[in-house]
Every structure is written in C-alpha cells, then in structure tokens.
mmCIF file of N, CA and C in Angstrom:
data_model
loop_
_atom_site.group_PDB
_atom_site.id
_atom_site.type_symbol
_atom_site.label_atom_id
_atom_site.label_comp_id
_atom_site.label_asym_id
_atom_site.label_seq_id
_atom_site.Cartn_x
_atom_site.Cartn_y
_atom_site.Cartn_z
ATOM 1 N N MET A 1 22.608 -1.608 9.738
ATOM 2 C CA MET A 1 22.275 -0.634 10.759
ATOM 3 C C MET A 1 21.146 0.261 10.249
ATOM 4 N N ILE A 2 20.178 0.496 11.088
ATOM 5 C CA ILE A 2 19.059 1.359 10.688
ATOM 6 C C ILE A 2 19.498 2.820 10.719
ATOM 7 N N PHE A 3 19.313 3.483 9.599
ATOM 8 C CA PHE A 3 19.621 4.903 9.452
ATOM 9 C C PHE A 3 18.426 5.750 9.887
ATOM 10 N N GLY A 4 17.214 5.277 9.517
ATOM 11 C CA GLY A 4 16.012 6.020 9.867
ATOM 12 C C GLY A 4 14.751 5.247 9.554
ATOM 13 N N VAL A 5 13.687 5.638 10.223
ATOM 14 C CA VAL A 5 12.372 5.029 10.042
ATOM 15 C C VAL A 5 11.382 6.162 9.817
ATOM 16 N N GLY A 6 10.462 5.965 8.885
ATOM 17 C CA GLY A 6 9.428 6.962 8.634
ATOM 18 C C GLY A 6 8.090 6.301 8.397
ATOM 19 N N THR A 7 7.046 6.948 8.852
ATOM 20 C CA THR A 7 5.691 6.453 8.613
ATOM 21 C C THR A 7 4.795 7.639 8.284
ATOM 22 N N ASP A 8 3.739 7.367 7.548
ATOM 23 C CA ASP A 8 2.800 8.432 7.197
ATOM 24 C C ASP A 8 1.436 7.821 6.933
ATOM 25 N N ILE A 9 0.412 8.531 7.354
ATOM 26 C CA ILE A 9 -0.966 8.174 7.015
ATOM 27 C C ILE A 9 -1.583 9.390 6.340
ATOM 28 N N CYS A 10 -2.268 9.139 5.260
ATOM 29 C CA CYS A 10 -2.814 10.214 4.440
ATOM 30 C C CYS A 10 -4.317 10.009 4.288
ATOM 31 N N ASP A 11 -5.067 11.053 4.527
ATOM 32 C CA ASP A 11 -6.510 11.021 4.330
ATOM 33 C C ASP A 11 -6.787 11.209 2.833
ATOM 34 N N VAL A 12 -7.329 10.197 2.202
ATOM 35 C CA VAL A 12 -7.589 10.234 0.761
ATOM 36 C C VAL A 12 -8.525 11.401 0.422
ATOM 37 N N ARG A 13 -9.420 11.746 1.322
ATOM 38 C CA ARG A 13 -10.341 12.865 1.070
ATOM 39 C C ARG A 13 -9.587 14.188 0.976
ATOM 40 N N ARG A 14 -8.475 14.311 1.699
ATOM 41 C CA ARG A 14 -7.643 15.513 1.621
ATOM 42 C C ARG A 14 -6.981 15.606 0.245
ATOM 43 N N ILE A 15 -6.547 14.461 -0.276
ATOM 44 C CA ILE A 15 -5.958 14.432 -1.617
ATOM 45 C C ILE A 15 -7.016 14.807 -2.649
ATOM 46 N N GLN A 16 -8.234 14.291 -2.473
ATOM 47 C CA GLN A 16 -9.335 14.634 -3.381
ATOM 48 C C GLN A 16 -9.611 16.135 -3.353
ATOM 49 N N ALA A 17 -9.596 16.725 -2.170
ATOM 50 C CA ALA A 17 -9.835 18.169 -2.052
ATOM 51 C C ALA A 17 -8.745 18.961 -2.774
ATOM 52 N N SER A 18 -7.497 18.516 -2.662
ATOM 53 C CA SER A 18 -6.393 19.199 -3.352
ATOM 54 C C SER A 18 -6.535 19.066 -4.867
ATOM 55 N N LEU A 19 -6.947 17.889 -5.333
ATOM 56 C CA LEU A 19 -7.180 17.700 -6.767
ATOM 57 C C LEU A 19 -8.320 18.577 -7.268
ATOM 58 N N THR A 20 -9.366 18.665 -6.482
ATOM 59 C CA THR A 20 -10.504 19.504 -6.856
ATOM 60 C C THR A 20 -10.084 20.968 -6.937
ATOM 61 N N ARG A 21 -9.294 21.393 -5.975
ATOM 62 C CA ARG A 21 -8.870 22.789 -5.892
ATOM 63 C C ARG A 21 -7.829 23.142 -6.966
ATOM 64 N N HIS A 22 -6.852 22.237 -7.198
ATOM 65 C CA HIS A 22 -5.720 22.569 -8.062
ATOM 66 C C HIS A 22 -5.666 21.783 -9.373
ATOM 67 N N GLY A 23 -6.526 20.794 -9.536
ATOM 68 C CA GLY A 23 -6.542 20.008 -10.756
ATOM 69 C C GLY A 23 -5.275 19.187 -10.933
ATOM 70 N N GLU A 24 -4.969 18.874 -12.176
ATOM 71 C CA GLU A 24 -3.824 18.026 -12.494
ATOM 72 C C GLU A 24 -2.504 18.649 -12.049
ATOM 73 N N ARG A 25 -2.481 19.953 -11.865
ATOM 74 C CA ARG A 25 -1.271 20.633 -11.399
ATOM 75 C C ARG A 25 -0.790 20.044 -10.073
ATOM 76 N N PHE A 26 -1.723 19.652 -9.207
ATOM 77 C CA PHE A 26 -1.364 19.034 -7.932
ATOM 78 C C PHE A 26 -0.654 17.706 -8.166
ATOM 79 N N ALA A 27 -1.192 16.864 -9.029
ATOM 80 C CA ALA A 27 -0.573 15.566 -9.323
ATOM 81 C C ALA A 27 0.803 15.757 -9.956
ATOM 82 N N LYS A 28 0.946 16.739 -10.832
ATOM 83 C CA LYS A 28 2.227 16.993 -11.488
ATOM 84 C C LYS A 28 3.289 17.453 -10.498
ATOM 85 N N LYS A 29 2.875 18.068 -9.410
ATOM 86 C CA LYS A 29 3.816 18.503 -8.368
ATOM 87 C C LYS A 29 4.331 17.303 -7.566
ATOM 88 N N ILE A 30 3.487 16.315 -7.350
ATOM 89 C CA ILE A 30 3.791 15.179 -6.474
ATOM 90 C C ILE A 30 4.441 14.021 -7.232
ATOM 91 N N LEU A 31 4.013 13.764 -8.444
ATOM 92 C CA LEU A 31 4.386 12.543 -9.161
ATOM 93 C C LEU A 31 5.507 12.761 -10.174
ATOM 94 N N SER A 32 6.375 11.738 -10.304
ATOM 95 C CA SER A 32 7.376 11.737 -11.375
ATOM 96 C C SER A 32 6.640 11.551 -12.705
ATOM 97 N N ASP A 33 7.341 11.677 -13.808
ATOM 98 C CA ASP A 33 6.704 11.501 -15.112
ATOM 99 C C ASP A 33 6.099 10.101 -15.253
ATOM 100 N N ALA A 34 6.837 9.071 -14.822
ATOM 101 C CA ALA A 34 6.329 7.691 -14.921
ATOM 102 C C ALA A 34 5.100 7.500 -14.030
ATOM 103 N N GLU A 35 5.150 8.034 -12.819
ATOM 104 C CA GLU A 35 4.000 7.929 -11.915
ATOM 105 C C GLU A 35 2.799 8.689 -12.464
ATOM 106 N N LEU A 36 3.052 9.837 -13.056
ATOM 107 C CA LEU A 36 1.968 10.643 -13.614
ATOM 108 C C LEU A 36 1.241 9.885 -14.717
ATOM 109 N N ALA A 37 1.998 9.196 -15.565
ATOM 110 C CA ALA A 37 1.385 8.407 -16.645
ATOM 111 C C ALA A 37 0.510 7.296 -16.064
ATOM 112 N N THR A 38 0.994 6.620 -15.029
ATOM 113 C CA THR A 38 0.201 5.573 -14.373
ATOM 114 C C THR A 38 -1.044 6.169 -13.744
ATOM 115 N N TRP A 39 -0.901 7.297 -13.057
ATOM 116 C CA TRP A 39 -2.045 7.963 -12.414
ATOM 117 C C TRP A 39 -3.107 8.335 -13.459
ATOM 118 N N GLN A 40 -2.668 8.870 -14.592
ATOM 119 C CA GLN A 40 -3.615 9.262 -15.640
ATOM 120 C C GLN A 40 -4.364 8.053 -16.187
ATOM 121 N N ARG A 41 -3.648 6.938 -16.428
ATOM 122 C CA ARG A 41 -4.308 5.718 -16.918
ATOM 123 C C ARG A 41 -5.324 5.212 -15.901
ATOM 124 N N ARG A 42 -4.931 5.136 -14.655
ATOM 125 C CA ARG A 42 -5.836 4.617 -13.625
ATOM 126 C C ARG A 42 -7.030 5.546 -13.412
ATOM 127 N N SER A 43 -6.780 6.835 -13.447
ATOM 128 C CA SER A 43 -7.862 7.804 -13.251
ATOM 129 C C SER A 43 -8.877 7.741 -14.376
ATOM 130 N N THR A 44 -8.397 7.505 -15.592
ATOM 131 C CA THR A 44 -9.282 7.411 -16.747
ATOM 132 C C THR A 44 -10.182 6.189 -16.640
ATOM 133 N N ARG A 45 -9.587 5.060 -16.240
ATOM 134 C CA ARG A 45 -10.352 3.810 -16.135
ATOM 135 C C ARG A 45 -11.303 3.807 -14.951
ATOM 136 N N HIS A 46 -10.801 4.240 -13.809
ATOM 137 C CA HIS A 46 -11.614 4.222 -12.589
ATOM 138 C C HIS A 46 -11.067 5.290 -11.653
ATOM 139 N N GLY A 47 -11.793 6.376 -11.519
ATOM 140 C CA GLY A 47 -11.334 7.538 -10.765
ATOM 141 C C GLY A 47 -10.849 7.238 -9.360
ATOM 142 N N ASP A 48 -11.534 6.341 -8.652
ATOM 143 C CA ASP A 48 -11.140 6.024 -7.278
ATOM 144 C C ASP A 48 -9.774 5.348 -7.227
ATOM 145 N N ARG A 49 -9.484 4.502 -8.213
ATOM 146 C CA ARG A 49 -8.163 3.855 -8.247
ATOM 147 C C ARG A 49 -7.064 4.881 -8.464
ATOM 148 N N GLY A 50 -7.306 5.836 -9.318
ATOM 149 C CA GLY A 50 -6.328 6.899 -9.549
ATOM 150 C C GLY A 50 -6.112 7.740 -8.308
ATOM 151 N N LEU A 51 -7.193 8.049 -7.626
ATOM 152 C CA LEU A 51 -7.103 8.843 -6.406
ATOM 153 C C LEU A 51 -6.307 8.113 -5.330
ATOM 154 N N ARG A 52 -6.579 6.838 -5.132
ATOM 155 C CA ARG A 52 -5.840 6.065 -4.122
ATOM 156 C C ARG A 52 -4.376 5.891 -4.526
ATOM 157 N N TYR A 53 -4.109 5.753 -5.819
ATOM 158 C CA TYR A 53 -2.722 5.681 -6.295
ATOM 159 C C TYR A 53 -1.967 6.953 -5.908
ATOM 160 N N LEU A 54 -2.566 8.103 -6.160
ATOM 161 C CA LEU A 54 -1.939 9.378 -5.823
ATOM 162 C C LEU A 54 -1.730 9.488 -4.309
ATOM 163 N N ALA A 55 -2.708 9.067 -3.530
ATOM 164 C CA ALA A 55 -2.597 9.134 -2.071
ATOM 165 C C ALA A 55 -1.487 8.227 -1.549
ATOM 166 N N THR A 56 -1.352 7.024 -2.122
ATOM 167 C CA THR A 56 -0.288 6.127 -1.655
ATOM 168 C C THR A 56 1.085 6.680 -2.015
ATOM 169 N N ARG A 57 1.219 7.295 -3.178
ATOM 170 C CA ARG A 57 2.508 7.886 -3.564
ATOM 171 C C ARG A 57 2.841 9.063 -2.656
ATOM 172 N N PHE A 58 1.861 9.882 -2.355
ATOM 173 C CA PHE A 58 2.058 11.012 -1.445
ATOM 174 C C PHE A 58 2.528 10.495 -0.091
ATOM 175 N N SER A 59 1.829 9.503 0.444
ATOM 176 C CA SER A 59 2.158 8.936 1.745
ATOM 177 C C SER A 59 3.544 8.294 1.753
ATOM 178 N N ALA A 60 3.874 7.538 0.716
ATOM 179 C CA ALA A 60 5.170 6.855 0.651
ATOM 180 C C ALA A 60 6.322 7.851 0.604
ATOM 181 N N LYS A 61 6.157 8.918 -0.153
ATOM 182 C CA LYS A 61 7.213 9.928 -0.247
ATOM 183 C C LYS A 61 7.377 10.669 1.068
ATOM 184 N N GLU A 62 6.285 10.914 1.767
ATOM 185 C CA GLU A 62 6.359 11.525 3.104
ATOM 186 C C GLU A 62 7.106 10.603 4.063
ATOM 187 N N ALA A 63 6.775 9.312 4.060
ATOM 188 C CA ALA A 63 7.434 8.356 4.944
ATOM 189 C C ALA A 63 8.926 8.272 4.629
ATOM 190 N N PHE A 64 9.271 8.227 3.348
ATOM 191 C CA PHE A 64 10.681 8.172 2.947
ATOM 192 C C PHE A 64 11.419 9.428 3.392
ATOM 193 N N SER A 65 10.810 10.588 3.190
ATOM 194 C CA SER A 65 11.479 11.845 3.562
ATOM 195 C C SER A 65 11.745 11.896 5.067
ATOM 196 N N LYS A 66 10.861 11.312 5.856
ATOM 197 C CA LYS A 66 11.070 11.244 7.312
ATOM 198 C C LYS A 66 12.177 10.251 7.644
ATOM 199 N N ALA A 67 12.209 9.129 6.947
ATOM 200 C CA ALA A 67 13.211 8.095 7.224
ATOM 201 C C ALA A 67 14.633 8.577 6.919
ATOM 202 N N ILE A 68 14.787 9.432 5.918
ATOM 203 C CA ILE A 68 16.127 9.938 5.605
ATOM 204 C C ILE A 68 16.457 11.186 6.411
ATOM 205 N N GLY A 69 15.495 11.679 7.168
ATOM 206 C CA GLY A 69 15.742 12.798 8.067
ATOM 207 C C GLY A 69 15.752 14.166 7.426
ATOM 208 N N LEU A 70 15.288 14.272 6.192
ATOM 209 C CA LEU A 70 15.304 15.562 5.499
ATOM 210 C C LEU A 70 13.949 16.254 5.472
ATOM 211 N N GLY A 71 12.876 15.490 5.592
ATOM 212 C CA GLY A 71 11.582 16.086 5.300
ATOM 213 C C GLY A 71 11.590 16.520 3.845
ATOM 214 N N MET A 72 10.840 17.524 3.533
ATOM 215 C CA MET A 72 10.798 18.001 2.144
ATOM 216 C C MET A 72 11.744 19.193 1.952
ATOM 217 N N THR A 73 13.026 18.946 2.266
ATOM 218 C CA THR A 73 14.053 19.953 2.004
ATOM 219 C C THR A 73 15.096 19.336 1.075
ATOM 220 N N LEU A 74 15.739 20.179 0.288
ATOM 221 C CA LEU A 74 16.704 19.703 -0.700
ATOM 222 C C LEU A 74 17.783 18.857 -0.054
ATOM 223 N N PRO A 75 18.192 17.787 -0.708
ATOM 224 C CA PRO A 75 17.898 17.426 -2.092
ATOM 225 C C PRO A 75 16.589 16.653 -2.268
ATOM 226 N N MET A 76 15.825 16.445 -1.188
ATOM 227 C CA MET A 76 14.550 15.723 -1.293
ATOM 228 C C MET A 76 13.501 16.614 -1.930
ATOM 229 N N THR A 77 12.907 16.119 -2.998
ATOM 230 C CA THR A 77 11.748 16.775 -3.602
ATOM 231 C C THR A 77 10.755 15.684 -3.993
ATOM 232 N N TRP A 78 9.525 16.078 -4.183
ATOM 233 C CA TRP A 78 8.486 15.111 -4.563
ATOM 234 C C TRP A 78 8.860 14.332 -5.813
ATOM 235 N N ARG A 79 9.335 15.042 -6.823
ATOM 236 C CA ARG A 79 9.550 14.416 -8.136
ATOM 237 C C ARG A 79 10.866 13.660 -8.243
ATOM 238 N N ARG A 80 11.816 13.906 -7.334
ATOM 239 C CA ARG A 80 13.082 13.156 -7.353
ATOM 240 C C ARG A 80 12.940 11.786 -6.696
ATOM 241 N N CYS A 81 11.832 11.556 -6.048
ATOM 242 C CA CYS A 81 11.555 10.292 -5.374
ATOM 243 C C CYS A 81 10.375 9.639 -6.091
ATOM 244 N N GLU A 82 10.623 8.495 -6.676
ATOM 245 C CA GLU A 82 9.588 7.799 -7.441
ATOM 246 C C GLU A 82 9.273 6.467 -6.767
ATOM 247 N N ILE A 83 7.999 6.157 -6.658
ATOM 248 C CA ILE A 83 7.567 4.890 -6.080
ATOM 249 C C ILE A 83 7.091 4.005 -7.229
ATOM 250 N N ALA A 84 7.793 2.889 -7.407
ATOM 251 C CA ALA A 84 7.452 1.944 -8.464
ATOM 252 C C ALA A 84 7.124 0.599 -7.818
ATOM 253 N N SER A 85 6.811 -0.370 -8.646
ATOM 254 C CA SER A 85 6.503 -1.712 -8.141
ATOM 255 C C SER A 85 7.284 -2.748 -8.927
ATOM 256 N N LEU A 86 7.807 -3.725 -8.200
ATOM 257 C CA LEU A 86 8.422 -4.878 -8.846
ATOM 258 C C LEU A 86 7.310 -5.728 -9.462
ATOM 259 N N PRO A 87 7.630 -6.659 -10.361
ATOM 260 C CA PRO A 87 6.589 -7.529 -10.933
ATOM 261 C C PRO A 87 5.755 -8.242 -9.861
ATOM 262 N N SER A 88 6.349 -8.499 -8.708
ATOM 263 C CA SER A 88 5.633 -9.158 -7.610
ATOM 264 C C SER A 88 4.623 -8.227 -6.934
ATOM 265 N N GLY A 89 4.723 -6.922 -7.226
ATOM 266 C CA GLY A 89 3.864 -5.940 -6.573
ATOM 267 C C GLY A 89 4.550 -5.205 -5.439
ATOM 268 N N GLN A 90 5.733 -5.675 -5.036
ATOM 269 C CA GLN A 90 6.476 -5.032 -3.945
ATOM 270 C C GLN A 90 6.839 -3.600 -4.345
ATOM 271 N N PRO A 91 6.532 -2.624 -3.488
ATOM 272 C CA PRO A 91 6.901 -1.244 -3.810
ATOM 273 C C PRO A 91 8.401 -1.016 -3.624
ATOM 274 N N VAL A 92 8.973 -0.233 -4.514
ATOM 275 C CA VAL A 92 10.387 0.128 -4.441
ATOM 276 C C VAL A 92 10.526 1.627 -4.686
ATOM 277 N N ILE A 93 11.607 2.171 -4.154
ATOM 278 C CA ILE A 93 11.884 3.591 -4.321
ATOM 279 C C ILE A 93 12.976 3.756 -5.360
ATOM 280 N N ILE A 94 12.709 4.602 -6.349
ATOM 281 C CA ILE A 94 13.689 4.944 -7.375
ATOM 282 C C ILE A 94 13.983 6.433 -7.204
ATOM 283 N N LEU A 95 15.253 6.750 -7.046
ATOM 284 C CA LEU A 95 15.643 8.142 -6.809
ATOM 285 C C LEU A 95 16.275 8.736 -8.056
ATOM 286 N N HIS A 96 16.176 10.045 -8.183
ATOM 287 C CA HIS A 96 16.675 10.754 -9.349
ATOM 288 C C HIS A 96 17.506 11.961 -8.915
ATOM 289 N N GLY A 97 18.406 12.359 -9.807
ATOM 290 C CA GLY A 97 19.156 13.600 -9.645
ATOM 291 C C GLY A 97 19.974 13.674 -8.361
ATOM 292 N N GLU A 98 19.961 14.853 -7.756
ATOM 293 C CA GLU A 98 20.756 15.118 -6.560
ATOM 294 C C GLU A 98 20.371 14.222 -5.390
ATOM 295 N N LEU A 99 19.120 13.840 -5.311
ATOM 296 C CA LEU A 99 18.691 12.959 -4.225
ATOM 297 C C LEU A 99 19.315 11.574 -4.382
ATOM 298 N N LYS A 100 19.382 11.080 -5.598
ATOM 299 C CA LYS A 100 20.018 9.786 -5.857
ATOM 300 C C LYS A 100 21.489 9.828 -5.449
ATOM 301 N N THR A 101 22.178 10.896 -5.794
ATOM 302 C CA THR A 101 23.586 11.067 -5.437
ATOM 303 C C THR A 101 23.751 11.139 -3.925
ATOM 304 N N TRP A 102 22.940 11.959 -3.266
ATOM 305 C CA TRP A 102 22.994 12.122 -1.804
ATOM 306 C C TRP A 102 22.806 10.777 -1.114
ATOM 307 N N PHE A 103 21.840 10.010 -1.558
ATOM 308 C CA PHE A 103 21.505 8.707 -0.983
ATOM 309 C C PHE A 103 22.652 7.712 -1.179
ATOM 310 N N ALA A 104 23.193 7.660 -2.390
ATOM 311 C CA ALA A 104 24.281 6.730 -2.717
ATOM 312 C C ALA A 104 25.557 7.074 -1.955
ATOM 313 N N GLU A 105 25.866 8.357 -1.822
ATOM 314 C CA GLU A 105 27.072 8.779 -1.096
ATOM 315 C C GLU A 105 27.066 8.298 0.357
ATOM 316 N N ARG A 106 25.906 8.096 0.910
ATOM 317 C CA ARG A 106 25.781 7.651 2.297
ATOM 318 C C ARG A 106 25.647 6.131 2.410
ATOM 319 N N GLY A 107 25.628 5.455 1.264
ATOM 320 C CA GLY A 107 25.533 3.999 1.260
ATOM 321 C C GLY A 107 24.217 3.492 1.835
ATOM 322 N N LEU A 108 23.133 4.154 1.486
ATOM 323 C CA LEU A 108 21.821 3.831 2.057
ATOM 324 C C LEU A 108 21.009 2.918 1.147
ATOM 325 N N SER A 109 20.101 2.181 1.743
ATOM 326 C CA SER A 109 19.097 1.408 1.003
ATOM 327 C C SER A 109 17.771 1.566 1.729
ATOM 328 N N ALA A 110 16.679 1.460 0.986
ATOM 329 C CA ALA A 110 15.354 1.711 1.563
ATOM 330 C C ALA A 110 14.429 0.521 1.357
ATOM 331 N N HIS A 111 13.557 0.322 2.333
ATOM 332 C CA HIS A 111 12.514 -0.701 2.287
ATOM 333 C C HIS A 111 11.194 0.010 2.549
ATOM 334 N N LEU A 112 10.191 -0.308 1.754
ATOM 335 C CA LEU A 112 8.937 0.439 1.796
ATOM 336 C C LEU A 112 7.731 -0.489 1.802
ATOM 337 N N SER A 113 6.730 -0.119 2.555
ATOM 338 C CA SER A 113 5.442 -0.797 2.527
ATOM 339 C C SER A 113 4.357 0.269 2.403
ATOM 340 N N VAL A 114 3.382 0.026 1.518
ATOM 341 C CA VAL A 114 2.259 0.955 1.345
ATOM 342 C C VAL A 114 0.952 0.170 1.381
ATOM 343 N N THR A 115 -0.084 0.832 1.845
ATOM 344 C CA THR A 115 -1.408 0.217 1.866
ATOM 345 C C THR A 115 -2.452 1.317 1.754
ATOM 346 N N ASP A 116 -3.639 0.941 1.313
ATOM 347 C CA ASP A 116 -4.720 1.924 1.266
ATOM 348 C C ASP A 116 -6.057 1.241 1.500
ATOM 349 N N GLU A 117 -6.952 2.011 2.050
ATOM 350 C CA GLU A 117 -8.354 1.642 2.216
ATOM 351 C C GLU A 117 -9.164 2.775 1.613
ATOM 352 N N THR A 118 -10.449 2.732 1.733
ATOM 353 C CA THR A 118 -11.304 3.732 1.100
ATOM 354 C C THR A 118 -10.891 5.157 1.447
ATOM 355 N N ASP A 119 -10.686 5.448 2.727
ATOM 356 C CA ASP A 119 -10.424 6.823 3.149
ATOM 357 C C ASP A 119 -8.974 7.126 3.514
ATOM 358 N N TYR A 120 -8.118 6.106 3.604
ATOM 359 C CA TYR A 120 -6.760 6.341 4.071
ATOM 360 C C TYR A 120 -5.729 5.574 3.258
ATOM 361 N N ALA A 121 -4.551 6.177 3.140
ATOM 362 C CA ALA A 121 -3.371 5.519 2.583
ATOM 363 C C ALA A 121 -2.289 5.634 3.651
ATOM 364 N N ALA A 122 -1.526 4.565 3.840
ATOM 365 C CA ALA A 122 -0.481 4.568 4.853
ATOM 366 C C ALA A 122 0.791 3.956 4.277
ATOM 367 N N SER A 123 1.919 4.434 4.786
ATOM 368 C CA SER A 123 3.221 3.944 4.330
ATOM 369 C C SER A 123 4.182 3.855 5.496
ATOM 370 N N PHE A 124 5.104 2.901 5.363
ATOM 371 C CA PHE A 124 6.147 2.700 6.363
ATOM 372 C C PHE A 124 7.445 2.485 5.607
ATOM 373 N N CYS A 125 8.489 3.191 6.004
ATOM 374 C CA CYS A 125 9.770 3.110 5.313
ATOM 375 C C CYS A 125 10.904 2.934 6.327
ATOM 376 N N VAL A 126 11.794 1.993 6.032
ATOM 377 C CA VAL A 126 13.007 1.795 6.820
ATOM 378 C C VAL A 126 14.180 2.025 5.889
ATOM 379 N N VAL A 127 15.113 2.868 6.329
ATOM 380 C CA VAL A 127 16.323 3.137 5.554
ATOM 381 C C VAL A 127 17.497 2.579 6.339
ATOM 382 N N GLU A 128 18.320 1.771 5.640
ATOM 383 C CA GLU A 128 19.488 1.145 6.255
ATOM 384 C C GLU A 128 20.765 1.719 5.683
ATOM 385 N N LYS A 129 21.810 1.654 6.497
ATOM 386 C CA LYS A 129 23.147 2.045 6.061
ATOM 387 C C LYS A 129 23.993 0.795 5.991
#
C-alpha cells in the first residue's frame, strides 16, 4: 500500500548561490558525514560534479520528506536522511537516529529516483507500508 509520494525539482543555480553565500557550512547542513566526504571528493576533482551531487541530495531529501508527510519537521532532518547508491547505481535512502526509528515503527519502505541536468536536479520518492 502506498503511504506517500513526493517529488522535487531543484535549480542547481540556487544551490550554487547558497554555496557562494554560505560556503561549506551549507553543505554540512544538508549532507550526512558520508555524503559530505563524497561531495568534497567530487568537488575537488570537478566542481560541477560536486555541485550536481549536492543538488541531487537536496532534491532527494525534499522528495522523501514530502512522501513521509513530515516536510522538514522532526524527526525528519537533513542529516538523518542519507542518500547512497547501490553498486548498480540505484539510489537508496539510509535513515539515522530518531527518523530511522519513526520509519521502522510504521513498517515503511522507500523507493527513490534521482536525475540531474546542467541546471536542474529532480527526485521522485514512493513510500510504501
């Protein structure tokens, strides 16, 4: 049974403006420790790849927060929701702390799709019970 559906489109230029304005502090607010390490590696090698990585994570977390019906209110936080990839490249959601407990107590599972182009990142999330 579908519990919720969420979608989000993010303007990569808006993410760039936030990075310019707030520096790495912005990325640290949005990304888990593992995501932050990946973002730093990608940004060092090729800045545009790092920027799009950050935009896709932002978009995916927004879509997930909509699918669970919480938005960005507790127990949902940016850093408690981590977007990782299986070896195949399929994106998966890894939850931490109170959000992981909240999600498990409801017997939920999530399916996620992310994509990006030069100026936009988009995500779609379906949460099942």
